[in-house]
mmCIF file of C-alpha atoms in Angstrom:
data_model
loop_
_atom_site.group_PDB
_atom_site.id
_atom_site.type_symbol
_atom_site.label_atom_id
_atom_site.label_comp_id
_atom_site.label_asym_id
_atom_site.label_seq_id
_atom_site.Cartn_x
_atom_site.Cartn_y
_atom_site.Cartn_z
ATOM 1 C CA UNK A 1 11.531 -15.828 34.657
ATOM 2 C CA UNK A 2 13.683 -13.398 32.667
ATOM 3 C CA UNK A 3 17.397 -13.305 33.393
ATOM 4 C CA UNK A 4 20.294 -11.183 32.135
ATOM 5 C CA UNK A 5 23.817 -12.118 31.100
ATOM 6 C CA UNK A 6 26.776 -9.999 30.136
ATOM 7 C CA UNK A 7 28.060 -10.192 26.569
ATOM 8 C CA UNK A 8 31.286 -8.187 26.348
ATOM 9 C CA UNK A 9 30.487 -4.674 27.504
ATOM 10 C CA UNK A 10 26.745 -5.042 26.877
ATOM 11 C CA UNK A 11 23.996 -7.057 28.520
ATOM 12 C CA UNK A 12 21.557 -9.524 27.015
ATOM 13 C CA UNK A 13 18.188 -10.573 28.479
ATOM 14 C CA UNK A 14 16.484 -13.912 27.886
ATOM 15 C CA UNK A 15 12.810 -14.694 28.496
ATOM 16 C CA UNK A 16 10.242 -17.316 27.509
ATOM 17 C CA UNK A 17 7.825 -16.589 24.699
ATOM 18 C CA UNK A 18 4.162 -17.741 24.848
ATOM 19 C CA UNK A 19 5.021 -20.947 22.958
ATOM 20 C CA UNK A 20 7.682 -21.897 25.532
ATOM 21 C CA UNK A 21 10.708 -21.056 23.401
ATOM 22 C CA UNK A 22 13.425 -18.811 24.778
ATOM 23 C CA UNK A 23 13.873 -15.394 23.154
ATOM 24 C CA UNK A 24 16.627 -12.879 23.715
ATOM 25 C CA UNK A 25 17.362 -9.216 23.168
ATOM 26 C CA UNK A 26 20.876 -7.749 23.259
ATOM 27 C CA UNK A 27 22.510 -4.344 23.455
ATOM 28 C CA UNK A 28 21.578 -3.100 26.929
ATOM 29 C CA UNK A 29 24.028 -0.874 28.814
ATOM 30 C CA UNK A 30 23.222 -2.294 32.260
ATOM 31 C CA UNK A 31 21.877 -5.451 33.804
ATOM 32 C CA UNK A 32 18.998 -3.486 35.320
ATOM 33 C CA UNK A 33 17.947 -2.149 31.914
ATOM 34 C CA UNK A 34 18.090 -5.638 30.407
ATOM 35 C CA UNK A 35 16.016 -7.180 33.179
ATOM 36 C CA UNK A 36 13.499 -4.332 33.055
ATOM 37 C CA UNK A 37 12.950 -4.893 29.356
ATOM 38 C CA UNK A 38 12.603 -8.652 29.878
ATOM 39 C CA UNK A 39 10.080 -8.181 32.689
ATOM 40 C CA UNK A 40 8.056 -5.877 30.408
ATOM 41 C CA UNK A 41 7.878 -8.646 27.805
ATOM 42 C CA UNK A 42 6.689 -11.132 30.424
ATOM 43 C CA UNK A 43 4.013 -8.673 31.559
ATOM 44 C CA UNK A 44 2.809 -8.344 27.969
ATOM 45 C CA UNK A 45 2.679 -12.134 27.671
ATOM 46 C CA UNK A 46 0.514 -12.385 30.799
ATOM 47 C CA UNK A 47 -1.836 -9.660 29.465
ATOM 48 C CA UNK A 48 -2.021 -11.277 26.028
ATOM 49 C CA UNK A 49 -0.529 -8.211 24.309
ATOM 50 C CA UNK A 50 2.929 -9.594 23.573
ATOM 51 C CA UNK A 51 4.558 -8.687 20.238
ATOM 52 C CA UNK A 52 7.786 -10.439 19.242
ATOM 53 C CA UNK A 53 10.314 -7.659 18.642
ATOM 54 C CA UNK A 54 11.767 -9.569 15.683
ATOM 55 C CA UNK A 55 8.540 -9.088 13.730
ATOM 56 C CA UNK A 56 8.911 -5.319 13.914
ATOM 57 C CA UNK A 57 12.085 -5.693 11.858
ATOM 58 C CA UNK A 58 10.240 -7.379 8.965
ATOM 59 C CA UNK A 59 10.271 -5.291 5.786
ATOM 60 C CA UNK A 60 6.954 -3.820 4.679
ATOM 61 C CA UNK A 61 7.554 -4.965 1.094
ATOM 62 C CA UNK A 62 7.779 -8.600 2.177
ATOM 63 C CA UNK A 63 4.476 -8.411 4.024
ATOM 64 C CA UNK A 64 2.773 -6.502 1.195
ATOM 65 C CA UNK A 65 3.664 -9.177 -1.369
ATOM 66 C CA UNK A 66 2.410 -11.898 0.962
ATOM 67 C CA UNK A 67 -0.900 -10.120 1.511
ATOM 68 C CA UNK A 68 -1.373 -9.533 -2.229
ATOM 69 C CA UNK A 69 -0.498 -13.092 -3.252
ATOM 70 C CA UNK A 70 -2.817 -14.717 -0.705
ATOM 71 C CA UNK A 71 -5.863 -12.522 -1.382
ATOM 72 C CA UNK A 72 -8.642 -13.893 -3.590
ATOM 73 C CA UNK A 73 -9.300 -10.979 -5.915
ATOM 74 C CA UNK A 74 -11.180 -10.434 -9.142
ATOM 75 C CA UNK A 75 -8.862 -9.632 -12.045
ATOM 76 C CA UNK A 76 -9.854 -5.966 -12.109
ATOM 77 C CA UNK A 77 -9.332 -5.609 -8.358
ATOM 78 C CA UNK A 78 -5.999 -7.439 -8.514
ATOM 79 C CA UNK A 79 -4.836 -5.166 -11.323
ATOM 80 C CA UNK A 80 -5.846 -2.090 -9.336
ATOM 81 C CA UNK A 81 -4.021 -3.198 -6.177
ATOM 82 C CA UNK A 82 -0.935 -4.211 -8.174
ATOM 83 C CA UNK A 83 -0.863 -0.733 -9.657
ATOM 84 C CA UNK A 84 -1.168 0.824 -6.211
ATOM 85 C CA UNK A 85 1.753 -1.247 -4.928
ATOM 86 C CA UNK A 86 4.083 -0.729 -7.884
ATOM 87 C CA UNK A 87 3.440 2.960 -8.472
ATOM 88 C CA UNK A 88 2.697 4.461 -5.082
ATOM 89 C CA UNK A 89 3.220 2.209 -2.051
ATOM 90 C CA UNK A 90 6.322 0.076 -2.531
ATOM 91 C CA UNK A 91 8.565 2.865 -3.922
ATOM 92 C CA UNK A 92 8.103 4.609 -0.576
ATOM 93 C CA UNK A 93 7.765 1.799 1.967
ATOM 94 C CA UNK A 94 9.259 -1.387 0.509
ATOM 95 C CA UNK A 95 12.461 -1.383 2.610
ATOM 96 C CA UNK A 96 10.953 0.103 5.765
ATOM 97 C CA UNK A 97 10.730 -2.182 8.830
ATOM 98 C CA UNK A 98 7.195 -2.410 10.159
ATOM 99 C CA UNK A 99 8.287 -1.029 13.515
ATOM 100 C CA UNK A 100 9.840 2.014 11.869
ATOM 101 C CA UNK A 101 6.590 2.864 10.094
ATOM 102 C CA UNK A 102 4.802 2.588 13.419
ATOM 103 C CA UNK A 103 7.031 5.186 15.047
ATOM 104 C CA UNK A 104 7.409 7.721 12.205
ATOM 105 C CA UNK A 105 4.058 9.430 11.783
ATOM 106 C CA UNK A 106 5.619 12.496 10.139
ATOM 107 C CA UNK A 107 7.011 10.411 7.286
ATOM 108 C CA UNK A 108 3.594 8.864 6.840
ATOM 109 C CA UNK A 109 1.853 12.240 6.675
ATOM 110 C CA UNK A 110 4.485 13.532 4.263
ATOM 111 C CA UNK A 111 3.840 10.602 1.947
ATOM 112 C CA UNK A 112 0.116 11.373 1.941
ATOM 113 C CA UNK A 113 0.894 14.976 1.028
ATOM 114 C CA UNK A 114 3.059 13.770 -1.870
ATOM 115 C CA UNK A 115 0.209 11.580 -3.126
ATOM 116 C CA UNK A 116 -2.024 14.639 -3.290
ATOM 117 C CA UNK A 117 0.476 16.249 -5.665
ATOM 118 C CA UNK A 118 -0.081 13.517 -8.255
ATOM 119 C CA UNK A 119 -3.552 12.096 -7.620
ATOM 120 C CA UNK A 120 -7.114 13.266 -7.112
ATOM 121 C CA UNK A 121 -8.557 12.935 -3.623
ATOM 122 C CA UNK A 122 -10.588 9.759 -4.334
ATOM 123 C CA UNK A 123 -7.463 8.065 -5.717
ATOM 124 C CA UNK A 124 -5.389 9.122 -2.709
ATOM 125 C CA UNK A 125 -8.056 7.696 -0.407
ATOM 126 C CA UNK A 126 -8.132 4.419 -2.331
ATOM 127 C CA UNK A 127 -4.328 3.993 -2.337
ATOM 128 C CA UNK A 128 -4.095 4.817 1.366
ATOM 129 C CA UNK A 129 -6.935 2.433 2.204
ATOM 130 C CA UNK A 130 -5.028 -0.475 0.639
ATOM 131 C CA UNK A 131 -1.842 0.576 2.444
ATOM 132 C CA UNK A 132 -3.803 0.594 5.708
ATOM 133 C CA UNK A 133 -5.266 -2.833 4.904
ATOM 134 C CA UNK A 134 -1.769 -4.303 4.667
ATOM 135 C CA UNK A 135 -0.788 -2.775 8.003
ATOM 136 C CA UNK A 136 -3.987 -4.126 9.542
ATOM 137 C CA UNK A 137 -2.829 -7.614 8.583
ATOM 138 C CA UNK A 138 0.411 -6.909 10.443
ATOM 139 C CA UNK A 139 -1.626 -6.000 13.535
ATOM 140 C CA UNK A 140 -3.742 -9.155 13.242
ATOM 141 C CA UNK A 141 -0.590 -11.281 12.877
ATOM 142 C CA UNK A 142 0.839 -9.631 16.022
ATOM 143 C CA UNK A 143 3.781 -8.116 14.194
ATOM 144 C CA UNK A 144 3.058 -4.568 15.364
ATOM 145 C CA UNK A 145 0.811 -3.489 18.255
ATOM 146 C CA UNK A 146 -1.238 -0.926 16.312
ATOM 147 C CA UNK A 147 -1.962 0.302 12.796
ATOM 148 C CA UNK A 148 -0.092 3.593 12.254
ATOM 149 C CA UNK A 149 -2.442 4.473 9.375
ATOM 150 C CA UNK A 150 -5.371 4.857 11.741
ATOM 151 C CA UNK A 151 -6.278 8.445 12.493
ATOM 152 C CA UNK A 152 -4.281 9.894 9.588
ATOM 153 C CA UNK A 153 -6.334 12.475 7.720
ATOM 154 C CA UNK A 154 -6.201 11.566 4.057
ATOM 155 C CA UNK A 155 -8.754 13.809 2.324
ATOM 156 C CA UNK A 156 -10.189 17.213 3.115
ATOM 157 C CA UNK A 157 -13.778 16.162 2.594
ATOM 158 C CA UNK A 158 -14.305 19.060 0.197
ATOM 159 C CA UNK A 159 -13.955 16.995 -2.967
ATOM 160 C CA UNK A 160 -17.192 16.109 -4.691
ATOM 161 C CA UNK A 161 -17.144 13.963 -7.810
ATOM 162 C CA UNK A 162 -19.047 15.501 -10.698
ATOM 163 C CA UNK A 163 -22.253 13.577 -11.239
ATOM 164 C CA UNK A 164 -24.665 14.260 -14.041
ATOM 165 C CA UNK A 165 -28.109 13.099 -15.086
ATOM 166 C CA UNK A 166 -29.334 12.720 -18.655
ATOM 167 C CA UNK A 167 -32.967 13.330 -19.580
ATOM 168 C CA UNK A 168 -34.889 10.769 -21.678
ATOM 169 C CA UNK A 169 -34.740 13.020 -24.745
ATOM 170 C CA UNK A 170 -30.973 13.456 -24.359
ATOM 171 C CA UNK A 171 -30.557 9.692 -23.989
ATOM 172 C CA UNK A 172 -32.645 9.102 -27.124
ATOM 173 C CA UNK A 173 -30.627 11.588 -29.170
ATOM 174 C CA UNK A 174 -27.378 10.024 -27.942
ATOM 175 C CA UNK A 175 -28.731 6.573 -28.810
ATOM 176 C CA UNK A 176 -29.447 7.721 -32.370
ATOM 177 C CA UNK A 177 -25.906 9.065 -32.672
ATOM 178 C CA UNK A 178 -24.484 5.762 -31.466
ATOM 179 C CA UNK A 179 -26.775 3.954 -33.858
ATOM 180 C CA UNK A 180 -25.225 5.999 -36.654
ATOM 181 C CA UNK A 181 -21.575 5.611 -35.588
ATOM 182 C CA UNK A 182 -21.496 2.200 -33.925
ATOM 183 C CA UNK A 183 -24.519 0.394 -35.316
ATOM 184 C CA UNK A 184 -27.892 -0.839 -34.113
ATOM 185 C CA UNK A 185 -26.357 -2.550 -31.076
ATOM 186 C CA UNK A 186 -25.025 0.816 -29.883
ATOM 187 C CA UNK A 187 -28.493 2.330 -30.249
ATOM 188 C CA UNK A 188 -30.081 -0.428 -28.164
ATOM 189 C CA UNK A 189 -27.263 -0.507 -25.593
ATOM 190 C CA UNK A 190 -27.689 3.190 -24.800
ATOM 191 C CA UNK A 191 -31.424 2.822 -24.244
ATOM 192 C CA UNK A 192 -30.947 -0.383 -22.231
ATOM 193 C CA UNK A 193 -28.606 1.478 -19.870
ATOM 194 C CA UNK A 194 -30.980 4.431 -19.488
ATOM 195 C CA UNK A 195 -34.184 2.433 -18.986
ATOM 196 C CA UNK A 196 -32.943 -0.592 -17.007
ATOM 197 C CA UNK A 197 -30.228 0.897 -14.803
ATOM 198 C CA UNK A 198 -28.016 -2.120 -15.469
ATOM 199 C CA UNK A 199 -24.262 -1.690 -15.243
ATOM 200 C CA UNK A 200 -21.997 -1.790 -18.308
ATOM 201 C CA UNK A 201 -20.544 -5.087 -17.050
ATOM 202 C CA UNK A 202 -24.063 -6.526 -16.701
ATOM 203 C CA UNK A 203 -25.234 -5.526 -20.184
ATOM 204 C CA UNK A 204 -22.307 -6.411 -22.438
ATOM 205 C CA UNK A 205 -22.356 -10.086 -21.384
ATOM 206 C CA UNK A 206 -26.004 -10.645 -22.306
ATOM 207 C CA UNK A 207 -26.570 -13.545 -24.685
ATOM 208 C CA UNK A 208 -29.632 -14.319 -26.811
ATOM 209 C CA UNK A 209 -30.595 -17.390 -24.782
ATOM 210 C CA UNK A 210 -30.584 -15.376 -21.520
ATOM 211 C CA UNK A 211 -33.807 -13.598 -22.429
ATOM 212 C CA UNK A 212 -36.967 -14.614 -20.556
ATOM 213 C CA UNK A 213 -39.533 -14.578 -23.362
ATOM 214 C CA UNK A 214 -42.431 -15.247 -20.985
ATOM 215 C CA UNK A 215 -41.802 -12.328 -18.653
ATOM 216 C CA UNK A 216 -39.878 -10.146 -21.123
ATOM 217 C CA UNK A 217 -36.952 -9.821 -18.758
ATOM 218 C CA UNK A 218 -33.163 -9.950 -18.809
ATOM 219 C CA UNK A 219 -31.035 -11.574 -16.083
ATOM 220 C CA UNK A 220 -28.120 -10.168 -14.120
ATOM 221 C CA UNK A 221 -25.919 -13.054 -13.029
ATOM 222 C CA UNK A 222 -22.352 -13.040 -14.364
ATOM 223 C CA UNK A 223 -20.961 -9.562 -15.134
ATOM 224 C CA UNK A 224 -17.882 -8.839 -17.218
ATOM 225 C CA UNK A 225 -14.578 -7.985 -15.577
ATOM 226 C CA UNK A 226 -11.823 -6.171 -17.423
ATOM 227 C CA UNK A 227 -8.276 -5.380 -16.323
ATOM 228 C CA UNK A 228 -4.999 -4.775 -18.156
ATOM 229 C CA UNK A 229 -6.510 -5.833 -21.459
ATOM 230 C CA UNK A 230 -7.925 -9.086 -20.058
ATOM 231 C CA UNK A 231 -11.644 -9.812 -20.192
ATOM 232 C CA UNK A 232 -13.254 -12.311 -17.846
ATOM 233 C CA UNK A 233 -16.872 -13.304 -17.270
ATOM 234 C CA UNK A 234 -17.313 -13.463 -13.512
ATOM 235 C CA UNK A 235 -18.845 -16.447 -11.755
ATOM 236 C CA UNK A 236 -21.092 -14.289 -9.589
ATOM 237 C CA UNK A 237 -22.475 -10.736 -9.572
ATOM 238 C CA UNK A 238 -20.831 -7.771 -7.887
ATOM 239 C CA UNK A 239 -22.943 -8.162 -4.721
ATOM 240 C CA UNK A 240 -25.641 -10.664 -3.659
ATOM 241 C CA UNK A 241 -28.324 -8.032 -4.203
ATOM 242 C CA UNK A 242 -27.055 -7.501 -7.764
ATOM 243 C CA UNK A 243 -28.465 -10.881 -8.820
ATOM 244 C CA UNK A 244 -31.866 -10.037 -10.282
ATOM 245 C CA UNK A 245 -34.189 -10.019 -13.281
ATOM 246 C CA UNK A 246 -35.055 -6.742 -14.979
ATOM 247 C CA UNK A 247 -38.336 -6.563 -16.864
ATOM 248 C CA UNK A 248 -38.278 -4.416 -19.997
ATOM 249 C CA UNK A 249 -40.891 -1.787 -20.852
ATOM 250 C CA UNK A 250 -42.763 -2.577 -24.106
ATOM 251 C CA UNK A 251 -40.788 -0.295 -26.450
ATOM 252 C CA UNK A 252 -37.461 -1.605 -25.142
ATOM 253 C CA UNK A 253 -38.689 -5.184 -25.294
ATOM 254 C CA UNK A 254 -39.418 -4.688 -29.015
ATOM 255 C CA UNK A 255 -35.916 -3.347 -29.638
ATOM 256 C CA UNK A 256 -34.247 -6.066 -27.589
ATOM 257 C CA UNK A 257 -36.059 -8.994 -29.190
ATOM 258 C CA UNK A 258 -35.395 -7.485 -32.621
ATOM 259 C CA UNK A 259 -31.691 -7.376 -31.740
ATOM 260 C CA UNK A 260 -31.839 -11.012 -30.641
ATOM 261 C CA UNK A 261 -33.393 -11.994 -33.960
ATOM 262 C CA UNK A 262 -30.596 -10.302 -35.906
ATOM 263 C CA UNK A 263 -27.771 -11.578 -33.683
ATOM 264 C CA UNK A 264 -25.090 -13.771 -35.276
ATOM 265 C CA UNK A 265 -22.703 -13.905 -32.329
ATOM 266 C CA UNK A 266 -22.694 -15.461 -28.835
ATOM 267 C CA UNK A 267 -23.128 -12.030 -27.249
ATOM 268 C CA UNK A 268 -25.635 -9.360 -28.239
ATOM 269 C CA UNK A 269 -23.449 -6.274 -27.783
ATOM 270 C CA UNK A 270 -20.207 -6.965 -29.595
ATOM 271 C CA UNK A 271 -17.445 -5.332 -31.569
ATOM 272 C CA UNK A 272 -17.149 -5.541 -35.371
ATOM 273 C CA UNK A 273 -15.635 -9.037 -35.198
ATOM 274 C CA UNK A 274 -18.170 -10.364 -32.692
ATOM 275 C CA UNK A 275 -15.935 -10.096 -29.618
ATOM 276 C CA UNK A 276 -16.809 -8.672 -26.222
ATOM 277 C CA UNK A 277 -16.815 -4.889 -26.044
ATOM 278 C CA UNK A 278 -13.958 -3.162 -24.281
ATOM 279 C CA UNK A 279 -15.187 -0.276 -22.203
ATOM 280 C CA UNK A 280 -12.270 2.089 -22.743
ATOM 281 C CA UNK A 281 -12.271 1.654 -26.506
ATOM 282 C CA UNK A 282 -16.041 2.062 -26.735
ATOM 283 C CA UNK A 283 -15.951 5.133 -24.518
ATOM 284 C CA UNK A 284 -13.293 6.985 -26.498
ATOM 285 C CA UNK A 285 -14.393 6.094 -30.015
ATOM 286 C CA UNK A 286 -18.178 6.179 -29.705
ATOM 287 C CA UNK A 287 -19.581 7.224 -26.311
ATOM 288 C CA UNK A 288 -17.679 10.479 -25.862
ATOM 289 C CA UNK A 289 -18.348 11.853 -29.387
ATOM 290 C CA UNK A 290 -22.042 10.999 -29.020
ATOM 291 C CA UNK A 291 -22.453 13.005 -25.812
ATOM 292 C CA UNK A 292 -19.734 15.665 -26.161
ATOM 293 C CA UNK A 293 -20.474 16.374 -29.809
ATOM 294 C CA UNK A 294 -18.265 15.578 -32.766
ATOM 295 C CA UNK A 295 -17.057 18.912 -34.142
ATOM 296 C CA UNK A 296 -15.214 17.181 -36.994
ATOM 297 C CA UNK A 297 -18.276 15.391 -38.333
ATOM 298 C CA UNK A 298 -19.684 16.330 -41.720
ATOM 299 C CA UNK A 299 -23.189 15.690 -40.362
ATOM 300 C CA UNK A 300 -24.576 18.746 -38.623
ATOM 301 C CA UNK A 301 -26.790 16.731 -36.260
ATOM 302 C CA UNK A 302 -23.739 14.984 -34.763
ATOM 303 C CA UNK A 303 -21.863 18.175 -33.876
ATOM 304 C CA UNK A 304 -23.691 19.818 -30.928
ATOM 305 C CA UNK A 305 -22.934 18.598 -27.404
ATOM 306 C CA UNK A 306 -25.715 16.863 -25.476
ATOM 307 C CA UNK A 307 -24.332 16.403 -21.942
ATOM 308 C CA UNK A 308 -20.556 16.924 -22.066
ATOM 309 C CA UNK A 309 -18.605 14.550 -19.865
ATOM 310 C CA UNK A 310 -21.542 12.326 -18.963
ATOM 311 C CA UNK A 311 -20.433 8.782 -18.132
ATOM 312 C CA UNK A 312 -22.112 5.455 -18.874
ATOM 313 C CA UNK A 313 -23.107 5.266 -15.207
ATOM 314 C CA UNK A 314 -24.444 8.824 -15.257
ATOM 315 C CA UNK A 315 -26.610 8.268 -18.329
ATOM 316 C CA UNK A 316 -27.625 4.804 -17.181
ATOM 317 C CA UNK A 317 -27.942 3.843 -13.516
ATOM 318 C CA UNK A 318 -27.898 7.344 -12.048
ATOM 319 C CA UNK A 319 -30.363 8.774 -14.571
ATOM 320 C CA UNK A 320 -32.653 5.751 -14.347
ATOM 321 C CA UNK A 321 -32.909 5.813 -10.573
ATOM 322 C CA UNK A 322 -33.338 9.595 -10.558
ATOM 323 C CA UNK A 323 -36.100 9.321 -13.168
ATOM 324 C CA UNK A 324 -37.944 6.715 -11.121
ATOM 325 C CA UNK A 325 -37.688 8.967 -8.081
ATOM 326 C CA UNK A 326 -39.117 11.876 -10.090
ATOM 327 C CA UNK A 327 -42.111 9.708 -10.960
ATOM 328 C CA UNK A 328 -42.733 8.758 -7.334
ATOM 329 C CA UNK A 329 -41.583 5.132 -7.467
ATOM 330 C CA UNK A 330 -40.900 3.900 -3.881
ATOM 331 C CA UNK A 331 -37.301 3.549 -2.797
ATOM 332 C CA UNK A 332 -37.577 -0.195 -2.280
ATOM 333 C CA UNK A 333 -38.663 -0.698 -5.906
ATOM 334 C CA UNK A 334 -35.931 1.586 -7.229
ATOM 335 C CA UNK A 335 -33.304 -0.276 -5.224
ATOM 336 C CA UNK A 336 -34.544 -3.695 -6.343
ATOM 337 C CA UNK A 337 -34.425 -2.725 -10.019
ATOM 338 C CA UNK A 338 -30.842 -1.502 -9.771
ATOM 339 C CA UNK A 339 -29.629 -4.284 -7.478
ATOM 340 C CA UNK A 340 -29.082 -2.031 -4.468
ATOM 341 C CA UNK A 341 -29.662 -2.811 -0.802
ATOM 342 C CA UNK A 342 -31.705 -0.249 1.094
ATOM 343 C CA UNK A 343 -30.393 0.677 4.551
ATOM 344 C CA UNK A 344 -31.830 0.045 7.985
ATOM 345 C CA UNK A 345 -35.127 -1.572 8.877
ATOM 346 C CA UNK A 346 -36.667 -0.713 5.512
ATOM 347 C CA UNK A 347 -34.785 -3.709 4.169
ATOM 348 C CA UNK A 348 -36.663 -5.927 6.620
ATOM 349 C CA UNK A 349 -40.165 -4.516 6.479
ATOM 350 C CA UNK A 350 -40.588 -3.055 2.961
ATOM 351 C CA UNK A 351 -41.159 -5.423 0.040
ATOM 352 C CA UNK A 352 -41.541 -4.857 -3.684
ATOM 353 C CA UNK A 353 -45.154 -5.463 -4.710
ATOM 354 C CA UNK A 354 -46.655 -6.290 -8.093
ATOM 355 C CA UNK A 355 -48.204 -2.825 -8.196
ATOM 356 C CA UNK A 356 -44.778 -1.250 -7.746
ATOM 357 C CA UNK A 357 -43.350 -3.334 -10.600
ATOM 358 C CA UNK A 358 -46.283 -2.386 -12.780
ATOM 359 C CA UNK A 359 -45.715 1.285 -11.983
ATOM 360 C CA UNK A 360 -42.045 1.026 -12.935
ATOM 361 C CA UNK A 361 -42.939 -0.335 -16.369
ATOM 362 C CA UNK A 362 -45.634 2.274 -16.867
ATOM 363 C CA UNK A 363 -43.439 5.259 -16.016
ATOM 364 C CA UNK A 364 -40.485 4.034 -18.072
ATOM 365 C CA UNK A 365 -42.729 3.569 -21.099
ATOM 366 C CA UNK A 366 -44.296 6.982 -20.536
ATOM 367 C CA UNK A 367 -40.892 8.668 -20.240
ATOM 368 C CA UNK A 368 -39.829 7.126 -23.532
ATOM 369 C CA UNK A 369 -43.027 8.340 -25.216
ATOM 370 C CA UNK A 370 -42.341 11.857 -23.966
ATOM 371 C CA UNK A 371 -38.793 11.700 -25.308
ATOM 372 C CA UNK A 372 -40.099 10.845 -28.781
ATOM 373 C CA UNK A 373 -42.658 13.645 -28.516
ATOM 374 C CA UNK A 374 -39.809 16.053 -27.773
ATOM 375 C CA UNK A 375 -38.037 15.265 -31.060
ATOM 376 C CA UNK A 376 -38.392 17.437 -34.123
ATOM 377 C CA UNK A 377 -40.102 15.959 -37.174
ATOM 378 C CA UNK A 378 -36.741 15.414 -38.803
ATOM 379 C CA UNK A 379 -35.340 13.673 -35.720
ATOM 380 C CA UNK A 380 -38.416 11.488 -35.492
ATOM 381 C CA UNK A 381 -38.017 10.417 -39.110
ATOM 382 C CA UNK A 382 -34.385 9.589 -38.382
ATOM 383 C CA UNK A 383 -35.401 7.548 -35.324
ATOM 384 C CA UNK A 384 -37.985 5.479 -37.174
ATOM 385 C CA UNK A 385 -35.571 5.027 -40.063
ATOM 386 C CA UNK A 386 -33.074 3.488 -37.629
ATOM 387 C CA UNK A 387 -35.682 1.420 -35.758
ATOM 388 C CA UNK A 388 -38.779 0.916 -37.955
ATOM 389 C CA UNK A 389 -40.176 -1.508 -35.386
ATOM 390 C CA UNK A 390 -40.771 1.428 -33.034
ATOM 391 C CA UNK A 391 -42.907 3.511 -35.388
ATOM 392 C CA UNK A 392 -46.081 1.439 -35.237
ATOM 393 C CA UNK A 393 -45.685 1.032 -31.492
ATOM 394 C CA UNK A 394 -45.329 4.794 -31.017
ATOM 395 C CA UNK A 395 -48.221 5.628 -33.346
ATOM 396 C CA UNK A 396 -50.512 3.190 -31.577
ATOM 397 C CA UNK A 397 -49.672 4.550 -28.153
ATOM 398 C CA UNK A 398 -50.016 8.140 -29.358
ATOM 399 C CA UNK A 399 -53.520 7.469 -30.672
ATOM 400 C CA UNK A 400 -54.622 5.917 -27.392
ATOM 401 C CA UNK A 401 -53.023 8.721 -25.411
ATOM 402 C CA UNK A 402 -51.630 6.224 -22.913
ATOM 403 C CA UNK A 403 -48.784 3.758 -22.995
ATOM 404 C CA UNK A 404 -49.926 0.196 -23.457
ATOM 405 C CA UNK A 405 -49.542 -2.163 -20.538
ATOM 406 C CA UNK A 406 -47.006 -4.939 -21.102
ATOM 407 C CA UNK A 407 -48.615 -8.139 -22.327
ATOM 408 C CA UNK A 408 -46.455 -10.328 -20.175
ATOM 409 C CA UNK A 409 -47.240 -11.109 -16.581
ATOM 410 C CA UNK A 410 -45.206 -9.362 -13.939
ATOM 411 C CA UNK A 411 -42.348 -11.262 -12.413
ATOM 412 C CA UNK A 412 -40.862 -11.495 -8.998
ATOM 413 C CA UNK A 413 -37.372 -10.177 -8.466
ATOM 414 C CA UNK A 414 -35.905 -13.622 -9.079
ATOM 415 C CA UNK A 415 -37.500 -15.321 -12.033
ATOM 416 C CA UNK A 416 -38.490 -18.990 -11.833
ATOM 417 C CA UNK A 417 -36.081 -19.508 -14.732
ATOM 418 C CA UNK A 418 -33.121 -18.475 -12.592
ATOM 419 C CA UNK A 419 -32.445 -22.075 -11.730
#
């Protein structure tokens, strides 16, 4: 039972916490006020909603560092959250008591408005989401009764990220430019992205021994992670559905096996010294000039823009899935090839069949054939000069009028070699 005692001119109330220990709160003007507050705490204890008032005085910065240090994060995610804390969250909230944040919604909304001055809407949403995550931990640990970040409007909903799609002929022309500036690996990497839908992190870690020579397929198991200049090969894919095997259409299989035969390094797509590719460096030095056009080049064919601003994801995963949709490939087969999970009951009742897999290979081969047909005679000569192995394959398919079926048997989504 709570009781009050006078301390000088003020009153202090004492009450038992749920664990049996006595707690106290001082500074009340009257005995009645002290007892009323104590009885409120006892009511909260009986209802199971009790929050120790001392926790509300804990500094946000202390809790934020605890949450960050205890979380099991990939290096790229850890680097991102560290940046959020150091640049945007802690400068504002580090010395604020948790209880003060709870009761000052106007300060919170003002901070969001300030973020919009410096960051794009997606970045503001991401920073605020991590801030809210930390406060949610405070709620779970019974340090504050509610998350003050809930219900705060962060974005207008009007922002739409620019997304682009590259056609097969644009991807082929960009691949030839990368073959000229970066080398044969850049040529193959561009086409691998466009015709497999694999992520950058899934492609640049491929090794010669990964290739399934029976089914002509590449695995997706351990993607690359990059943060603050550190490269790390992950122990597992981005999501469970990302673990898969991707069968290559015949033309791409020829290019890929040819690259394997010429490889002298542990990884197939490497820098000049044989090291893992760094995305930012590759993007600025090679990818952007290939797609945006290099106005300083002495070669006329490298100057015009193809698809300005197109990203690796745009030209790869987004274009590949869009192309499959254009050709009528079922959603379940498109999702399986890219490592996506389809929503709702489709995931339970729709399965990828051998006919669907066969159709995927047929349409990807056909789209490549059309892209070669769209080249000028000079461009075609340049293509076959870069990749002589493709000329006979193209000529043979052109004479038959139809793309050849792959010689290998079709595989299930998880190859028997996965083990």
